[in-house]
Amino acid sequence: MQDPALKAVGVELLVRYGLDLPTPELLRLAGGKQVSNAVKLQVFRSLATKTDAPAEVRAALVAATAEGIDAELRIAALKLLQTVDPELGLTTAQRFLDGKGFKPTERQAAIAIVASSPLPAAAGLRAGLAEKLAQGRLGDSLRLDVHTFAVTSPEPAVKEALRRYLAVVRKPEQLATPDLPYELLVAGGDPKRGRLIANEHLAANCTACHRFETDEGSEVGPSLKSVGSQRSNAELAESLVNPSAKIVPGFGFETLTLKNGETLAGAVISEPGLLSKSYTVRLPDGARRSIPAGDLAGRTPPVSVMPPMLGILTPAEIRDVVAYLETLRPKDKKAKK
């Protein structure tokens, strides 16, 4: 293949499909300005497996973490540096944490490396991050990441800092669990991951009850198409952890007792009013039944049929779902014209 342009395309195709290439060719692609991000990601992964030019590989990965590089590439290069050269990976992670111009996602990746590093220097970094959490000097988007490693840490300095953070007096409604304040779940999530969880997580099974970006789908739970404009992130987090805290009218599950002794369960979707003297109940099979107001002897308080998500999802996954739900807002019709 004599044409340089065609050769470059051919090489990129080989990389894209995971075929092995000589290290010099991979290094050339790693520094190429016209190479797509998808190809570069595969190039970085391939380089990390090479042993014939370790210094050049390290240099290429470090260069990929420089200012001006796409965040996705910088994160990938940082993670691979950790596997190729743990000390250099830790140093680079510290640069991500201390430097300017890094996105929250990049700093989160750096915290993950600090959290898992067995190097002695990492212990001091973990203690420093935990201390920032305790003193309220950590960015909102990073608090859960530090809390996550701190709750399982055996290191005295980290444990003490976490104790002081959790010792701050909070109202019960501010706590998802005794050691997990809601404030950790409201910022720093990835809406793309959250969308994937909401639509595809088998255990959470969100689409069995909710509609997110369409009018079609289940009506067991309320539509969430515009929930980002209706609820704060704190309220969204609470609705995932404690679904019965605030129930949308018409979607609470109740048991109704009639004066003839009959009981039925379902969601009361309309109450008696000026236009109707009856309750309308949506039964579990989707059917609707009208109950004259005078026939009702009693009813239980409504509860949500949605299970608490904490335990089904990790705190980080809940944070991602919150970030996704926050994006669900009414579409601007004027913008389409």
C-alpha positions as a Markdown table, in Angstrom:
| # | Residue | x | y | z |
|---|---|---|---|---|
| 1 | Met | 0.0 | 0.0 | 0.0 |
| 2 | Gln | 1.9 | 3.1 | -1.3 |
| 3 | Asp | -0.6 | 5.9 | -0.7 |
| 4 | Pro | 0.1 | 7.2 | 2.8 |
| 5 | Ala | -3.5 | 8.3 | 3.4 |
| 6 | Leu | -4.8 | 4.9 | 2.5 |
| 7 | Lys | -2.2 | 3.3 | 4.6 |
| 8 | Ala | -3.2 | 5.4 | 7.6 |
| 9 | Val | -6.9 | 4.4 | 7.1 |
| 10 | Gly | -5.9 | 0.7 | 6.9 |
| 11 | Val | -3.8 | 0.9 | 10.1 |
| 12 | Glu | -6.7 | 2.6 | 11.9 |
| 13 | Leu | -9.0 | -0.2 | 10.8 |
| 14 | Leu | -6.6 | -2.8 | 12.1 |
| 15 | Val | -6.4 | -1.0 | 15.5 |
| 16 | Arg | -10.2 | -0.5 | 15.7 |
| 17 | Tyr | -10.7 | -4.3 | 15.3 |
| 18 | Gly | -8.1 | -5.1 | 18.0 |
| 19 | Leu | -5.5 | -6.6 | 15.7 |
| 20 | Asp | -1.9 | -6.4 | 16.9 |
| 21 | Leu | 0.4 | -3.7 | 15.4 |
| 22 | Pro | 4.2 | -3.0 | 15.9 |
| 23 | Thr | 4.9 | -0.6 | 18.7 |
| 24 | Pro | 6.3 | 2.1 | 16.5 |
| 25 | Glu | 3.1 | 2.2 | 14.5 |
| 26 | Leu | 1.0 | 2.4 | 17.7 |
| 27 | Leu | 3.2 | 5.2 | 19.0 |
| 28 | Arg | 2.7 | 7.1 | 15.8 |
| 29 | Leu | -1.0 | 6.8 | 16.1 |
| 30 | Ala | -1.0 | 7.7 | 19.7 |
| 31 | Gly | 0.5 | 11.1 | 18.8 |
| 32 | Gly | -1.5 | 11.6 | 15.6 |
| 33 | Lys | -3.7 | 14.7 | 15.6 |
| 34 | Gln | -6.1 | 13.4 | 12.9 |
| 35 | Val | -6.7 | 10.0 | 14.7 |
| 36 | Ser | -10.2 | 9.6 | 16.1 |
| 37 | Asn | -10.7 | 9.2 | 19.9 |
| 38 | Ala | -12.1 | 5.7 | 19.4 |
| 39 | Val | -9.0 | 4.6 | 17.6 |
| 40 | Lys | -6.7 | 6.3 | 20.1 |
| 41 | Leu | -8.4 | 4.5 | 23.0 |
| 42 | Gln | -7.7 | 1.2 | 21.4 |
| 43 | Val | -4.1 | 2.3 | 20.6 |
| 44 | Phe | -3.5 | 3.2 | 24.3 |
| 45 | Arg | -4.8 | -0.2 | 25.4 |
| 46 | Ser | -2.6 | -1.9 | 22.9 |
| 47 | Leu | 0.4 | 0.1 | 23.9 |
| 48 | Ala | -0.1 | -0.8 | 27.6 |
| 49 | Thr | 0.5 | -4.5 | 26.6 |
| 50 | Lys | 3.8 | -3.8 | 24.8 |
| 51 | Thr | 7.1 | -4.5 | 26.6 |
| 52 | Asp | 9.7 | -3.7 | 23.9 |
| 53 | Ala | 9.7 | 0.1 | 24.4 |
| 54 | Pro | 8.6 | 0.8 | 28.0 |
| 55 | Ala | 10.0 | 4.3 | 28.1 |
| 56 | Glu | 8.3 | 5.3 | 24.9 |
| 57 | Val | 5.0 | 3.8 | 26.0 |
| 58 | Arg | 5.1 | 5.7 | 29.3 |
| 59 | Ala | 5.9 | 8.9 | 27.5 |
| 60 | Ala | 3.0 | 8.4 | 25.1 |
| 61 | Leu | 0.6 | 7.8 | 27.9 |
| 62 | Val | 1.8 | 10.8 | 29.9 |
| 63 | Ala | 1.5 | 13.0 | 26.8 |
| 64 | Ala | -2.1 | 11.8 | 26.5 |
| 65 | Thr | -2.9 | 13.3 | 29.9 |
| 66 | Ala | -1.7 | 16.8 | 28.9 |
| 67 | Glu | -3.8 | 19.9 | 28.9 |
| 68 | Gly | -6.0 | 20.2 | 25.8 |
| 69 | Ile | -6.5 | 16.5 | 25.4 |
| 70 | Asp | -10.1 | 15.1 | 25.4 |
| 71 | Ala | -11.2 | 14.1 | 28.9 |
| 72 | Glu | -12.1 | 10.6 | 27.9 |
| 73 | Leu | -8.6 | 10.1 | 26.5 |
| 74 | Arg | -6.9 | 11.6 | 29.5 |
| 75 | Ile | -8.9 | 9.3 | 31.9 |
| 76 | Ala | -8.0 | 6.2 | 29.8 |
| 77 | Ala | -4.4 | 7.2 | 29.7 |
| 78 | Leu | -4.3 | 7.7 | 33.4 |
| 79 | Lys | -5.8 | 4.3 | 34.1 |
| 80 | Leu | -3.4 | 2.6 | 31.8 |
| 81 | Leu | -0.4 | 4.5 | 33.3 |
| 82 | Gln | -1.4 | 3.0 | 36.7 |
| 83 | Thr | -1.0 | -0.5 | 35.2 |
| 84 | Val | 2.2 | 0.2 | 33.3 |
| 85 | Asp | 4.0 | 2.2 | 36.0 |
| 86 | Pro | 2.1 | 2.4 | 39.3 |
| 87 | Glu | 4.3 | 5.2 | 40.7 |
| 88 | Leu | 4.0 | 7.3 | 37.6 |
| 89 | Gly | 0.2 | 6.6 | 37.6 |
| 90 | Leu | -0.1 | 7.8 | 41.2 |
| 91 | Thr | 1.9 | 10.9 | 40.4 |
| 92 | Thr | -0.3 | 11.7 | 37.5 |
| 93 | Ala | -3.4 | 11.1 | 39.6 |
| 94 | Gln | -2.1 | 13.6 | 42.1 |
| 95 | Arg | -1.6 | 16.1 | 39.2 |
| 96 | Phe | -5.3 | 15.5 | 38.2 |
| 97 | Leu | -6.4 | 16.3 | 41.7 |
| 98 | Asp | -4.2 | 19.3 | 42.4 |
| 99 | Gly | -4.0 | 20.9 | 38.9 |
| 100 | Lys | -6.4 | 23.3 | 37.3 |
| 101 | Gly | -8.5 | 22.6 | 34.2 |
| 102 | Phe | -9.5 | 19.0 | 35.1 |
| 103 | Lys | -13.1 | 18.0 | 34.9 |
| 104 | Pro | -14.9 | 16.3 | 37.8 |
| 105 | Thr | -14.9 | 13.0 | 35.9 |
| 106 | Glu | -11.1 | 13.2 | 35.6 |
| 107 | Arg | -10.7 | 13.9 | 39.3 |
| 108 | Gln | -13.0 | 11.1 | 40.1 |
| 109 | Ala | -10.8 | 8.7 | 38.1 |
| 110 | Ala | -7.8 | 10.0 | 39.9 |
| 111 | Ile | -9.4 | 9.4 | 43.3 |
| 112 | Ala | -10.2 | 5.8 | 42.3 |
| 113 | Ile | -6.5 | 5.3 | 41.5 |
| 114 | Val | -5.4 | 6.9 | 44.8 |
| 115 | Ala | -8.0 | 4.7 | 46.7 |
| 116 | Ser | -6.7 | 1.4 | 45.2 |
| 117 | Ser | -3.0 | 2.1 | 45.1 |
| 118 | Pro | -0.8 | 0.0 | 47.5 |
| 119 | Leu | 2.1 | 2.5 | 47.3 |
| 120 | Pro | 3.1 | 4.1 | 50.6 |
| 121 | Ala | 2.7 | 7.6 | 49.1 |
| 122 | Ala | -1.0 | 6.8 | 48.4 |
| 123 | Ala | -1.8 | 6.6 | 52.1 |
| 124 | Gly | -1.0 | 10.3 | 52.6 |
| 125 | Leu | -3.1 | 11.2 | 49.6 |
| 126 | Arg | -6.0 | 9.3 | 51.0 |
| 127 | Ala | -5.7 | 10.9 | 54.3 |
| 128 | Gly | -5.6 | 14.3 | 52.7 |
| 129 | Leu | -8.7 | 13.7 | 50.7 |
| 130 | Ala | -10.6 | 12.4 | 53.7 |
| 131 | Glu | -9.5 | 15.5 | 55.6 |
| 132 | Lys | -10.8 | 17.7 | 52.9 |
| 133 | Leu | -14.1 | 15.9 | 53.1 |
| 134 | Ala | -14.3 | 16.4 | 56.9 |
| 135 | Gln | -13.5 | 20.1 | 56.5 |
| 136 | Gly | -16.0 | 20.7 | 53.7 |
| 137 | Arg | -13.2 | 21.7 | 51.3 |
| 138 | Leu | -13.9 | 19.0 | 48.7 |
| 139 | Gly | -15.9 | 19.7 | 45.6 |
| 140 | Asp | -19.5 | 18.4 | 45.6 |
| 141 | Ser | -18.8 | 16.1 | 42.7 |
| 142 | Leu | -16.0 | 14.3 | 44.5 |
| 143 | Arg | -17.5 | 13.8 | 48.0 |
| 144 | Leu | -19.0 | 10.4 | 47.3 |
| 145 | Asp | -15.8 | 9.1 | 45.7 |
| 146 | Val | -13.8 | 9.9 | 48.8 |
| 147 | His | -16.6 | 8.7 | 51.1 |
| 148 | Thr | -16.6 | 5.4 | 49.2 |
| 149 | Phe | -13.0 | 4.5 | 50.0 |
| 150 | Ala | -13.2 | 6.0 | 53.4 |
| 151 | Val | -16.0 | 3.8 | 54.7 |
| 152 | Thr | -14.0 | 0.7 | 54.2 |
| 153 | Ser | -10.5 | 2.1 | 55.0 |
| 154 | Pro | -8.5 | 0.6 | 57.8 |
| 155 | Glu | -6.2 | 3.6 | 57.9 |
| 156 | Pro | -6.6 | 5.6 | 61.2 |
| 157 | Ala | -6.3 | 9.0 | 59.7 |
| 158 | Val | -9.0 | 8.3 | 57.1 |
| 159 | Lys | -11.3 | 6.7 | 59.6 |
| 160 | Glu | -10.9 | 9.7 | 62.0 |
| 161 | Ala | -11.6 | 12.2 | 59.2 |
| 162 | Leu | -14.7 | 10.2 | 58.1 |
| 163 | Arg | -15.9 | 10.1 | 61.8 |
| 164 | Arg | -15.7 | 13.9 | 62.0 |
| 165 | Tyr | -17.6 | 14.3 | 58.6 |
| 166 | Leu | -20.4 | 12.0 | 59.8 |
| 167 | Ala | -20.5 | 13.6 | 63.2 |
| 168 | Val | -21.9 | 16.8 | 61.8 |
| 169 | Val | -25.4 | 17.1 | 63.0 |
| 170 | Arg | -27.9 | 16.3 | 60.3 |
| 171 | Lys | -31.7 | 15.9 | 60.3 |
| 172 | Pro | -33.0 | 12.3 | 59.6 |
| 173 | Glu | -34.4 | 13.5 | 56.3 |
| 174 | Gln | -30.9 | 14.5 | 55.2 |
| 175 | Leu | -29.6 | 10.9 | 55.5 |
| 176 | Ala | -30.0 | 8.1 | 53.1 |
| 177 | Thr | -28.5 | 5.8 | 55.7 |
| 178 | Pro | -26.8 | 6.7 | 59.0 |
| 179 | Asp | -23.5 | 6.9 | 57.2 |
| 180 | Leu | -24.6 | 8.1 | 53.8 |
| 181 | Pro | -25.9 | 11.7 | 53.7 |
| 182 | Tyr | -28.0 | 12.6 | 50.7 |
| 183 | Glu | -25.6 | 15.4 | 49.8 |
| 184 | Leu | -23.2 | 12.7 | 48.5 |
| 185 | Leu | -25.7 | 11.6 | 45.8 |
| 186 | Val | -26.8 | 14.9 | 44.2 |
| 187 | Ala | -23.7 | 15.9 | 42.3 |
| 188 | Gly | -21.0 | 14.3 | 40.2 |
| 189 | Gly | -23.0 | 11.6 | 38.4 |
| 190 | Asp | -22.7 | 10.6 | 34.8 |
| 191 | Pro | -26.0 | 11.1 | 33.0 |
| 192 | Lys | -25.0 | 8.7 | 30.2 |
| 193 | Arg | -24.3 | 5.9 | 32.7 |
| 194 | Gly | -27.5 | 6.9 | 34.5 |
| 195 | Arg | -29.6 | 6.6 | 31.3 |
| 196 | Leu | -28.1 | 3.1 | 30.7 |
| 197 | Ile | -29.0 | 2.1 | 34.3 |
| 198 | Ala | -32.5 | 3.5 | 34.0 |
| 199 | Asn | -33.3 | 1.7 | 30.8 |
| 200 | Glu | -31.3 | -1.5 | 31.0 |
| 201 | His | -30.4 | -2.5 | 34.7 |
| 202 | Leu | -32.2 | -5.8 | 35.1 |
| 203 | Ala | -32.5 | -5.7 | 38.9 |
| 204 | Ala | -33.7 | -2.1 | 39.1 |
| 205 | Asn | -36.1 | -2.7 | 36.2 |
| 206 | Cys | -37.1 | 1.0 | 36.1 |
| 207 | Thr | -38.9 | 0.7 | 32.7 |
| 208 | Ala | -41.4 | -1.8 | 34.2 |
| 209 | Cys | -43.1 | 1.2 | 35.9 |
| 210 | His | -41.7 | 4.5 | 34.4 |
| 211 | Arg | -41.5 | 6.3 | 31.1 |
| 212 | Phe | -38.4 | 8.5 | 30.6 |
| 213 | Glu | -38.1 | 10.0 | 27.1 |
| 214 | Thr | -41.3 | 8.8 | 25.5 |
| 215 | Asp | -45.1 | 8.8 | 26.1 |
| 216 | Glu | -45.3 | 5.1 | 25.4 |
| 217 | Gly | -44.7 | 2.5 | 28.1 |
| 218 | Ser | -45.8 | 1.5 | 31.5 |
| 219 | Glu | -48.2 | 3.6 | 33.5 |
| 220 | Val | -47.7 | 1.8 | 36.8 |
| 221 | Gly | -45.5 | 4.7 | 38.0 |
| 222 | Pro | -45.5 | 8.4 | 37.0 |
| 223 | Ser | -44.0 | 9.6 | 33.7 |
| 224 | Leu | -40.5 | 11.0 | 34.3 |
| 225 | Lys | -40.2 | 12.9 | 31.0 |
| 226 | Ser | -40.0 | 16.3 | 32.7 |
| 227 | Val | -38.9 | 15.3 | 36.3 |
| 228 | Gly | -35.7 | 17.3 | 36.1 |
| 229 | Ser | -37.7 | 20.5 | 36.0 |
| 230 | Gln | -40.1 | 19.4 | 38.8 |
| 231 | Arg | -37.7 | 18.0 | 41.4 |
| 232 | Ser | -34.4 | 19.1 | 42.9 |
| 233 | Asn | -31.5 | 16.7 | 42.8 |
| 234 | Ala | -31.9 | 16.1 | 46.5 |
| 235 | Glu | -35.6 | 15.2 | 46.0 |
| 236 | Leu | -34.6 | 12.9 | 43.1 |
| 237 | Ala | -32.1 | 11.1 | 45.3 |
| 238 | Glu | -34.7 | 10.7 | 48.1 |
| 239 | Ser | -37.2 | 9.3 | 45.7 |
| 240 | Leu | -34.7 | 6.6 | 44.7 |
| 241 | Val | -33.7 | 5.7 | 48.2 |
| 242 | Asn | -37.1 | 6.1 | 50.0 |
| 243 | Pro | -39.8 | 6.0 | 47.3 |
| 244 | Ser | -42.6 | 6.4 | 49.8 |
| 245 | Ala | -41.3 | 9.7 | 51.2 |
| 246 | Lys | -43.2 | 11.7 | 48.7 |
| 247 | Ile | -45.7 | 9.9 | 46.5 |
| 248 | Val | -47.1 | 11.4 | 43.3 |
| 249 | Pro | -50.9 | 11.6 | 43.6 |
| 250 | Gly | -52.6 | 8.7 | 41.9 |
| 251 | Phe | -49.6 | 6.4 | 42.1 |
| 252 | Gly | -49.7 | 5.3 | 45.8 |
| 253 | Phe | -50.8 | 1.8 | 46.6 |
| 254 | Glu | -53.6 | 1.7 | 49.1 |
| 255 | Thr | -56.0 | -0.8 | 50.7 |
| 256 | Leu | -59.6 | 0.3 | 50.7 |
| 257 | Thr | -62.3 | -1.2 | 52.9 |
| 258 | Leu | -65.9 | -0.9 | 51.9 |
| 259 | Lys | -68.9 | -0.8 | 54.2 |
| 260 | Asn | -70.0 | -4.2 | 52.9 |
| 261 | Gly | -66.8 | -5.8 | 54.2 |
| 262 | Glu | -65.0 | -6.0 | 50.8 |
| 263 | Thr | -61.4 | -5.0 | 50.6 |
| 264 | Leu | -59.5 | -4.1 | 47.5 |
| 265 | Ala | -56.0 | -2.8 | 46.7 |
| 266 | Gly | -54.9 | -0.3 | 44.1 |
| 267 | Ala | -54.0 | 3.3 | 43.4 |
| 268 | Val | -56.7 | 5.9 | 43.9 |
| 269 | Ile | -56.3 | 8.0 | 40.7 |
| 270 | Ser | -59.2 | 10.3 | 41.4 |
| 271 | Glu | -61.1 | 11.5 | 44.5 |
| 272 | Pro | -64.7 | 12.6 | 44.8 |
| 273 | Gly | -65.2 | 16.2 | 43.8 |
| 274 | Leu | -67.6 | 18.6 | 42.0 |
| 275 | Leu | -67.8 | 16.4 | 38.9 |
| 276 | Ser | -67.9 | 13.0 | 40.6 |
| 277 | Lys | -69.1 | 11.5 | 43.8 |
| 278 | Ser | -66.9 | 8.4 | 43.5 |
| 279 | Tyr | -63.3 | 7.2 | 43.9 |
| 280 | Thr | -61.6 | 5.8 | 40.8 |
| 281 | Val | -59.2 | 3.0 | 41.7 |
| 282 | Arg | -56.6 | 1.5 | 39.3 |
| 283 | Leu | -56.3 | -2.1 | 40.2 |
| 284 | Pro | -53.1 | -4.2 | 40.0 |
| 285 | Asp | -54.2 | -5.7 | 36.6 |
| 286 | Gly | -54.7 | -2.2 | 35.1 |
| 287 | Ala | -58.5 | -2.3 | 35.3 |
| 288 | Arg | -60.3 | 0.7 | 36.8 |
| 289 | Arg | -63.1 | 0.5 | 39.3 |
| 290 | Ser | -65.4 | 3.3 | 40.5 |
| 291 | Ile | -66.2 | 3.3 | 44.3 |
| 292 | Pro | -69.1 | 5.6 | 45.4 |
| 293 | Ala | -67.9 | 7.8 | 48.2 |
| 294 | Gly | -70.6 | 6.6 | 50.5 |
| 295 | Asp | -69.5 | 3.0 | 50.2 |
| 296 | Leu | -66.0 | 3.6 | 51.6 |
| 297 | Ala | -65.4 | 2.6 | 55.2 |
| 298 | Gly | -61.7 | 3.2 | 55.4 |
| 299 | Arg | -58.4 | 3.3 | 53.5 |
| 300 | Thr | -54.7 | 2.9 | 54.4 |
| 301 | Pro | -52.1 | 5.6 | 53.7 |
| 302 | Pro | -50.6 | 5.3 | 50.2 |
| 303 | Val | -47.3 | 3.6 | 49.9 |
| 304 | Ser | -45.0 | 3.2 | 46.8 |
| 305 | Val | -44.8 | -0.1 | 45.1 |
| 306 | Met | -41.3 | 0.8 | 44.0 |
| 307 | Pro | -38.6 | -0.9 | 46.1 |
| 308 | Pro | -35.8 | 1.2 | 47.7 |
| 309 | Met | -33.0 | 1.4 | 45.2 |
| 310 | Leu | -30.1 | 1.5 | 47.7 |
| 311 | Gly | -29.0 | -2.1 | 47.8 |
| 312 | Ile | -30.2 | -2.8 | 44.3 |
| 313 | Leu | -28.0 | 0.0 | 43.0 |
| 314 | Thr | -24.7 | 1.3 | 44.5 |
| 315 | Pro | -24.5 | 4.9 | 45.8 |
| 316 | Ala | -22.5 | 5.7 | 42.7 |
| 317 | Glu | -25.1 | 4.3 | 40.4 |
| 318 | Ile | -27.8 | 6.2 | 42.2 |
| 319 | Arg | -25.8 | 9.3 | 41.7 |
| 320 | Asp | -25.6 | 8.5 | 38.0 |
| 321 | Val | -29.4 | 8.0 | 37.8 |
| 322 | Val | -29.9 | 11.4 | 39.6 |
| 323 | Ala | -27.7 | 13.0 | 37.0 |
| 324 | Tyr | -29.7 | 11.5 | 34.2 |
| 325 | Leu | -33.1 | 12.4 | 35.7 |
| 326 | Glu | -31.9 | 16.0 | 36.1 |
| 327 | Thr | -31.6 | 16.2 | 32.3 |
| 328 | Leu | -35.2 | 15.2 | 31.7 |
| 329 | Arg | -36.9 | 18.5 | 31.1 |
| 330 | Pro | -39.6 | 19.8 | 28.7 |
| 331 | Lys | -38.3 | 20.2 | 25.2 |
| 332 | Asp | -38.0 | 23.8 | 23.9 |
| 333 | Lys | -40.5 | 23.8 | 21.0 |
| 334 | Lys | -39.1 | 27.2 | 19.8 |
| 335 | Ala | -35.6 | 25.7 | 19.5 |
| 336 | Lys | -36.9 | 23.2 | 17.0 |
| 337 | Lys | -38.1 | 25.9 | 14.5 |
